[in-house]
PDB file of C-alpha atoms in Angstrom:
ATOM      1  CA  MET S   1      25.583  -4.986 -15.178  1.00  0.00           C
ATOM      2  CA  LYS S   2      24.032  -3.609 -11.760  1.00  0.00           C
ATOM      3  CA  ALA S   3      24.048  -6.006  -8.680  1.00  0.00           C
ATOM      4  CA  LEU S   4      22.037  -6.149  -5.728  1.00  0.00           C
ATOM      5  CA  SER S   5      23.018  -7.254  -2.438  1.00  0.00           C
ATOM      6  CA  ILE S   6      20.747  -9.697  -0.446  1.00  0.00           C
ATOM      7  CA  LYS S   7      21.344 -11.404   2.806  1.00  0.00           C
ATOM      8  CA  GLN S   8      21.437 -15.392   2.384  1.00  0.00           C
ATOM      9  CA  PRO S   9      19.507 -17.636   2.428  1.00  0.00           C
ATOM     10  CA  PHE S  10      17.654 -15.166   0.330  1.00  0.00           C
ATOM     11  CA  ALA S  11      19.652 -14.495  -2.378  1.00  0.00           C
ATOM     12  CA  SER S  12      20.451 -18.259  -2.882  1.00  0.00           C
ATOM     13  CA  LEU S  13      16.277 -18.752  -3.087  1.00  0.00           C
ATOM     14  CA  ILE S  14      16.124 -16.168  -5.621  1.00  0.00           C
ATOM     15  CA  ALA S  15      19.165 -17.450  -7.711  1.00  0.00           C
ATOM     16  CA  HIS S  16      17.031 -20.716  -7.707  1.00  0.00           C
ATOM     17  CA  GLY S  17      14.563 -19.418  -8.808  1.00  0.00           C
ATOM     18  CA  ILE S  18      12.291 -20.445  -5.865  1.00  0.00           C
ATOM     19  CA  LYS S  19      11.571 -16.645  -4.326  1.00  0.00           C
ATOM     20  CA  PRO S  20      10.621 -14.358  -7.117  1.00  0.00           C
ATOM     21  CA  ILE S  21      10.088 -11.663  -5.026  1.00  0.00           C
ATOM     22  CA  GLU S  22      12.608  -9.054  -3.674  1.00  0.00           C
ATOM     23  CA  ASN S  23      11.177  -6.989  -1.008  1.00  0.00           C
ATOM     24  CA  ARG S  24      12.521  -3.428  -0.363  1.00  0.00           C
ATOM     25  CA  THR S  25      11.283  -0.197   1.444  1.00  0.00           C
ATOM     26  CA  TRP S  26      12.103   2.002  -1.680  1.00  0.00           C
ATOM     27  CA  LYS S  27      10.844   1.706  -5.333  1.00  0.00           C
ATOM     28  CA  THR S  28      12.773   1.140  -8.444  1.00  0.00           C
ATOM     29  CA  ASN S  29      12.413   1.928 -11.735  1.00  0.00           C
ATOM     30  CA  PHE S  30      14.991  -0.472 -13.285  1.00  0.00           C
ATOM     31  CA  ARG S  31      14.020  -3.201 -15.278  1.00  0.00           C
ATOM     32  CA  GLY S  32      16.590  -5.500 -16.721  1.00  0.00           C
ATOM     33  CA  ARG S  33      19.304  -8.143 -15.806  1.00  0.00           C
ATOM     34  CA  ILE S  34      21.316  -7.722 -12.810  1.00  0.00           C
ATOM     35  CA  TYR S  35      23.731  -9.595 -10.465  1.00  0.00           C
ATOM     36  CA  ILE S  36      22.556 -11.371  -7.496  1.00  0.00           C
ATOM     37  CA  HIS S  37      25.305 -10.707  -4.701  1.00  0.00           C
ATOM     38  CA  ALA S  38      25.234 -12.809  -1.440  1.00  0.00           C
ATOM     39  CA  CYS S  39      26.088 -10.685   1.484  1.00  0.00           C
ATOM     40  CA  THR S  40      28.759 -11.460   3.913  1.00  0.00           C
ATOM     41  CA  PRO S  41      27.364 -13.110   6.585  1.00  0.00           C
ATOM     42  CA  ARG S  42      26.277 -11.086   9.841  1.00  0.00           C
ATOM     43  CA  LYS S  43      23.746 -11.954  12.493  1.00  0.00           C
ATOM     44  CA  PHE S  44      20.590 -12.168  11.060  1.00  0.00           C
ATOM     45  CA  GLU S  45      17.184 -13.719  11.977  1.00  0.00           C
ATOM     46  CA  VAL S  46      15.006 -15.416   9.336  1.00  0.00           C
ATOM     47  CA  LYS S  47      11.491 -16.288   9.788  1.00  0.00           C
ATOM     48  CA  PHE S  48       9.348 -18.307   7.363  1.00  0.00           C
ATOM     49  CA  SER S  49       5.984 -19.063   6.929  1.00  0.00           C
ATOM     50  CA  ASN S  50       4.963 -22.994   6.794  1.00  0.00           C
ATOM     51  CA  GLU S  51       4.234 -22.608   2.820  1.00  0.00           C
ATOM     52  CA  GLN S  52       7.747 -20.655   2.400  1.00  0.00           C
ATOM     53  CA  THR S  53       9.431 -23.210   4.422  1.00  0.00           C
ATOM     54  CA  ILE S  54       8.423 -25.805   2.450  1.00  0.00           C
ATOM     55  CA  GLU S  55       9.262 -24.216  -0.563  1.00  0.00           C
ATOM     56  CA  ALA S  56      12.928 -23.400   0.853  1.00  0.00           C
ATOM     57  CA  ALA S  57      13.977 -26.311   2.132  1.00  0.00           C
ATOM     58  CA  PRO S  58      17.068 -27.446  -0.522  1.00  0.00           C
ATOM     59  CA  ILE S  59      17.992 -24.106   0.265  1.00  0.00           C
ATOM     60  CA  LEU S  60      17.408 -23.946   4.149  1.00  0.00           C
ATOM     61  CA  LYS S  61      19.680 -27.462   4.430  1.00  0.00           C
ATOM     62  CA  GLN S  62      22.853 -25.669   2.684  1.00  0.00           C
ATOM     63  CA  LEU S  63      22.220 -23.054   5.242  1.00  0.00           C
ATOM     64  CA  PHE S  64      22.520 -25.362   7.729  1.00  0.00           C
ATOM     65  CA  ASP S  65      25.199 -27.391   6.555  1.00  0.00           C
ATOM     66  CA  ASN S  66      27.559 -24.385   5.835  1.00  0.00           C
ATOM     67  CA  THR S  67      27.263 -24.707   2.224  1.00  0.00           C
ATOM     68  CA  LEU S  68      25.830 -21.347   0.992  1.00  0.00           C
ATOM     69  CA  PRO S  69      27.972 -18.680  -0.475  1.00  0.00           C
ATOM     70  CA  PHE S  70      28.759 -15.234   1.546  1.00  0.00           C
ATOM     71  CA  GLY S  71      30.463 -12.211  -0.016  1.00  0.00           C
ATOM     72  CA  ALA S  72      29.984 -13.885  -3.945  1.00  0.00           C
ATOM     73  CA  ILE S  73      28.074 -13.393  -6.999  1.00  0.00           C
ATOM     74  CA  ILE S  74      25.964 -15.832  -7.168  1.00  0.00           C
ATOM     75  CA  GLY S  75      23.586 -15.715 -10.163  1.00  0.00           C
ATOM     76  CA  GLU S  76      21.609 -13.444 -12.270  1.00  0.00           C
ATOM     77  CA  VAL S  77      18.056 -12.480 -12.441  1.00  0.00           C
ATOM     78  CA  ASP S  78      15.420  -9.849 -14.339  1.00  0.00           C
ATOM     79  CA  ILE S  79      13.971  -7.130 -12.479  1.00  0.00           C
ATOM     80  CA  VAL S  80      10.279  -6.869 -14.555  1.00  0.00           C
ATOM     81  CA  ASP S  81       8.016  -5.174 -12.232  1.00  0.00           C
ATOM     82  CA  CYS S  82       8.105  -3.124  -8.813  1.00  0.00           C
ATOM     83  CA  VAL S  83       4.420  -3.361  -7.324  1.00  0.00           C
ATOM     84  CA  ILE S  84       2.989  -3.126  -3.914  1.00  0.00           C
ATOM     85  CA  ASN S  85       0.795  -5.990  -2.381  1.00  0.00           C
ATOM     86  CA  HIS S  86       2.008  -8.559  -4.998  1.00  0.00           C
ATOM     87  CA  PRO S  87      -0.274 -12.089  -4.485  1.00  0.00           C
ATOM     88  CA  SER S  88       3.147 -14.118  -4.199  1.00  0.00           C
ATOM     89  CA  ILE S  89       3.797 -15.830  -0.718  1.00  0.00           C
ATOM     90  CA  TRP S  90       7.197 -14.491  -0.619  1.00  0.00           C
ATOM     91  CA  ALA S  91       5.945 -10.740  -0.835  1.00  0.00           C
ATOM     92  CA  GLU S  92       5.582  -8.526   2.463  1.00  0.00           C
ATOM     93  CA  LYS S  93       2.334  -6.882   2.506  1.00  0.00           C
ATOM     94  CA  THR S  94       1.889  -3.209   3.203  1.00  0.00           C
ATOM     95  CA  PRO S  95      -0.581  -2.500   5.903  1.00  0.00           C
ATOM     96  CA  PHE S  96      -1.589   0.982   4.632  1.00  0.00           C
ATOM     97  CA  CYS S  97      -2.524   3.090   1.678  1.00  0.00           C
ATOM     98  CA  PRO S  98       0.509   4.103  -0.219  1.00  0.00           C
ATOM     99  CA  ILE S  99      -1.045   7.102  -1.677  1.00  0.00           C
ATOM    100  CA  THR S 100      -3.437   8.200   1.773  1.00  0.00           C
ATOM    101  CA  GLY S 101      -1.524   6.179   4.510  1.00  0.00           C
ATOM    102  CA  LEU S 102      -5.178   4.498   5.365  1.00  0.00           C
ATOM    103  CA  GLN S 103      -4.969   1.316   7.255  1.00  0.00           C
ATOM    104  CA  TYR S 104      -5.751  -1.751   5.180  1.00  0.00           C
ATOM    105  CA  PHE S 105      -9.134  -2.810   6.122  1.00  0.00           C
ATOM    106  CA  ALA S 106     -10.318  -5.914   3.823  1.00  0.00           C
ATOM    107  CA  ASP S 107     -10.203  -7.660   0.231  1.00  0.00           C
ATOM    108  CA  ILE S 108     -13.681  -7.143  -1.348  1.00  0.00           C
ATOM    109  CA  ILE S 109     -14.784  -8.251  -4.654  1.00  0.00           C
ATOM    110  CA  ASN S 110     -15.367  -5.295  -6.943  1.00  0.00           C
ATOM    111  CA  GLU S 111     -17.955  -4.573  -9.499  1.00  0.00           C
ATOM    112  CA  SER S 112     -15.524  -6.428 -12.324  1.00  0.00           C
ATOM    113  CA  GLY S 113     -15.211  -9.384  -9.900  1.00  0.00           C
ATOM    114  CA  GLN S 114     -11.681  -8.758  -8.759  1.00  0.00           C
ATOM    115  CA  LEU S 115     -10.372  -9.035  -5.045  1.00  0.00           C
ATOM    116  CA  VAL S 116      -9.030  -5.653  -4.228  1.00  0.00           C
ATOM    117  CA  GLU S 117      -7.814  -4.203  -1.332  1.00  0.00           C
ATOM    118  CA  THR S 118      -9.569  -1.465   0.710  1.00  0.00           C
ATOM    119  CA  TYR S 119      -7.983   0.898   3.136  1.00  0.00           C
ATOM    120  CA  GLY S 120     -10.161   2.864   5.944  1.00  0.00           C
ATOM    121  CA  GLY S 121     -13.354   1.367   7.500  1.00  0.00           C
ATOM    122  CA  PRO S 122     -15.318   0.198   9.150  1.00  0.00           C
ATOM    123  CA  PHE S 123     -18.243   2.569   7.570  1.00  0.00           C
ATOM    124  CA  ASP S 124     -16.429   3.263   4.199  1.00  0.00           C
ATOM    125  CA  SER S 125     -13.374   1.817   2.907  1.00  0.00           C
ATOM    126  CA  TYR S 126     -11.770   2.910  -0.253  1.00  0.00           C
ATOM    127  CA  THR S 127      -9.363   1.247  -3.052  1.00  0.00           C
ATOM    128  CA  ILE S 128      -6.055   2.742  -3.673  1.00  0.00           C
ATOM    129  CA  PRO S 129      -6.326   5.932  -5.452  1.00  0.00           C
ATOM    130  CA  VAL S 130      -4.832   6.033  -9.168  1.00  0.00           C
ATOM    131  CA  PRO S 131      -3.727   9.456 -11.143  1.00  0.00           C
ATOM    132  CA  ASP S 132      -6.239  10.751 -12.962  1.00  0.00           C
ATOM    133  CA  GLU S 133      -5.568  11.016 -16.635  1.00  0.00           C
ATOM    134  CA  ASP S 134      -6.835  14.422 -17.259  1.00  0.00           C
ATOM    135  CA  ASP S 135      -5.148  15.988 -13.875  1.00  0.00           C
ATOM    136  CA  PRO S 136      -2.074  14.064 -12.554  1.00  0.00           C
ATOM    137  CA  ASN S 137      -2.663  15.929  -9.366  1.00  0.00           C
ATOM    138  CA  GLU S 138      -5.683  14.474  -8.847  1.00  0.00           C
ATOM    139  CA  PHE S 139      -6.445  11.025  -7.670  1.00  0.00           C
ATOM    140  CA  ILE S 140      -9.649   8.650  -8.167  1.00  0.00           C
ATOM    141  CA  ARG S 141     -10.393   5.900  -5.724  1.00  0.00           C
ATOM    142  CA  ALA S 142     -13.119   3.776  -5.625  1.00  0.00           C
ATOM    143  CA  ARG S 143     -15.362   3.585  -2.271  1.00  0.00           C
ATOM    144  CA  PHE S 144     -17.654   0.813  -0.807  1.00  0.00           C
ATOM    145  CA  CYS S 145     -19.871   1.646   1.904  1.00  0.00           C
ATOM    146  CA  HIS S 146     -20.288  -1.200   4.616  1.00  0.00           C
ATOM    147  CA  ASP S 147     -23.729   0.168   5.614  1.00  0.00           C
ATOM    148  CA  ARG S 148     -25.283  -0.811   2.090  1.00  0.00           C
ATOM    149  CA  GLY S 149     -22.745  -3.462   1.497  1.00  0.00           C
ATOM    150  CA  GLN S 150     -22.250  -2.127  -2.068  1.00  0.00           C
ATOM    151  CA  TRP S 151     -19.917  -0.440  -4.118  1.00  0.00           C
ATOM    152  CA  THR S 152     -20.703   3.251  -4.326  1.00  0.00           C
ATOM    153  CA  GLY S 153     -18.940   4.814  -7.324  1.00  0.00           C
ATOM    154  CA  ASP S 154     -15.641   6.768  -7.801  1.00  0.00           C
ATOM    155  CA  GLU S 155     -14.650  10.051  -5.607  1.00  0.00           C
ATOM    156  CA  MET S 156     -12.015  12.242  -6.520  1.00  0.00           C
ATOM    157  CA  ILE S 157      -9.222  13.623  -4.231  1.00  0.00           C
ATOM    158  CA  SER S 158      -7.143  16.499  -4.572  1.00  0.00           C
ATOM    159  CA  LYS S 159      -4.762  16.283  -1.729  1.00  0.00           C
ATOM    160  CA  VAL S 160      -2.396  13.378  -1.261  1.00  0.00           C
ATOM    161  CA  THR S 161      -2.070  13.359   2.660  1.00  0.00           C
ATOM    162  CA  LYS S 162       1.439  13.672   4.066  1.00  0.00           C
ATOM    163  CA  ILE S 163       1.733   9.921   5.265  1.00  0.00           C
ATOM    164  CA  PRO S 164       3.785   9.041   8.248  1.00  0.00           C
ATOM    165  CA  ARG S 165       7.136   7.674   8.025  1.00  0.00           C
ATOM    166  CA  ASP S 166       6.387   4.696   9.755  1.00  0.00           C
ATOM    167  CA  ARG S 167       3.407   4.376   7.047  1.00  0.00           C
ATOM    168  CA  LYS S 168       5.949   4.222   3.991  1.00  0.00           C
ATOM    169  CA  PRO S 169       4.810   1.175   1.754  1.00  0.00           C
ATOM    170  CA  ILE S 170       7.070  -1.897   0.934  1.00  0.00           C
ATOM    171  CA  TYR S 171       7.709  -2.507  -2.480  1.00  0.00           C
ATOM    172  CA  ASN S 172       7.789  -5.840  -3.819  1.00  0.00           C
ATOM    173  CA  TRP S 173      10.235  -6.069  -6.726  1.00  0.00           C
ATOM    174  CA  VAL S 174       9.354  -8.914  -9.249  1.00  0.00           C
ATOM    175  CA  LEU S 175      11.789 -11.281 -10.372  1.00  0.00           C
ATOM    176  CA  ASP S 176      11.992 -13.509 -13.291  1.00  0.00           C
ATOM    177  CA  ASN S 177      14.245 -15.979 -15.347  1.00  0.00           C
ATOM    178  CA  ALA S 178      16.677 -16.587 -12.493  1.00  0.00           C
ATOM    179  CA  GLU S 179      19.771 -18.193 -13.342  1.00  0.00           C
ATOM    180  CA  LEU S 180      22.562 -19.559 -10.218  1.00  0.00           C
ATOM    181  CA  TYR S 181      26.153 -19.918 -11.518  1.00  0.00           C
ATOM    182  CA  SER S 182      27.564 -23.572 -11.218  1.00  0.00           C
ATOM    183  CA  GLU S 183      30.695 -21.466  -9.355  1.00  0.00           C
ATOM    184  CA  PRO S 184      30.305 -18.338  -7.361  1.00  0.00           C
ATOM    185  CA  ILE S 185      32.519 -15.244  -8.075  1.00  0.00           C
ATOM    186  CA  LEU S 186      34.070 -15.255  -4.510  1.00  0.00           C
ATOM    187  CA  ASN S 187      35.514 -12.337  -2.343  1.00  0.00           C
ATOM    188  CA  VAL S 188      33.238  -9.437  -3.648  1.00  0.00           C
ATOM    189  CA  LYS S 189      32.416  -6.679  -1.250  1.00  0.00           C
ATOM    190  CA  GLY S 190      28.490  -5.874  -1.812  1.00  0.00           C
ATOM    191  CA  LYS S 191      27.105  -2.117  -1.438  1.00  0.00           C
ATOM    192  CA  LEU S 192      23.972  -0.438  -0.792  1.00  0.00           C
ATOM    193  CA  SER S 193      21.464   0.204  -3.492  1.00  0.00           C
ATOM    194  CA  LEU S 194      21.686  -1.099  -7.068  1.00  0.00           C
ATOM    195  CA  TRP S 195      25.536  -1.033  -7.624  1.00  0.00           C
ATOM    196  CA  GLU S 196      27.930  -1.125 -11.006  1.00  0.00           C
ATOM    197  CA  LEU S 197      29.954  -4.462 -10.814  1.00  0.00           C
ATOM    198  CA  SER S 198      33.083  -3.420 -12.345  1.00  0.00           C
TER     199      SER S 198
END
């Protein structure tokens, strides 16, 4: 079975089912069960919002008490999806459109009554382009005209811009069915990416 090395206290937050998102700079197509590996400690800085701190309080207490496991397999979880800008409080947001590289502008209610992210602005802003069913090299995006204050229909774009390295998206791996082991498997060295535990 594959494993993923995660820094503490995030590994424990995931194993306890508190944090259902793992943020990565790379996309995964893998779906299924993986081991949660708590990395060996290194100097790191943890920043939480007030809402995250409230949810993470029991794990943070273990961190301060120095009782969190490190260098160990501590549980399992399912990877069920990989998205951008998940609504979870644990999801890091991408401030740029992953297709065009345009900067995030505003959340706007679309014609179906859903709140959607738009990019560009201030005169026109656009939804994230989706591949056209008839031609995978073409993309369709909806445009909101801020001068008129309304959606003006769909636009086709043929050319995907070359996104600068600093505008690459953050992928939110969606996790479910977390299981914390009663006893961690100690002295396990982690690796980069998803790796096979022998």
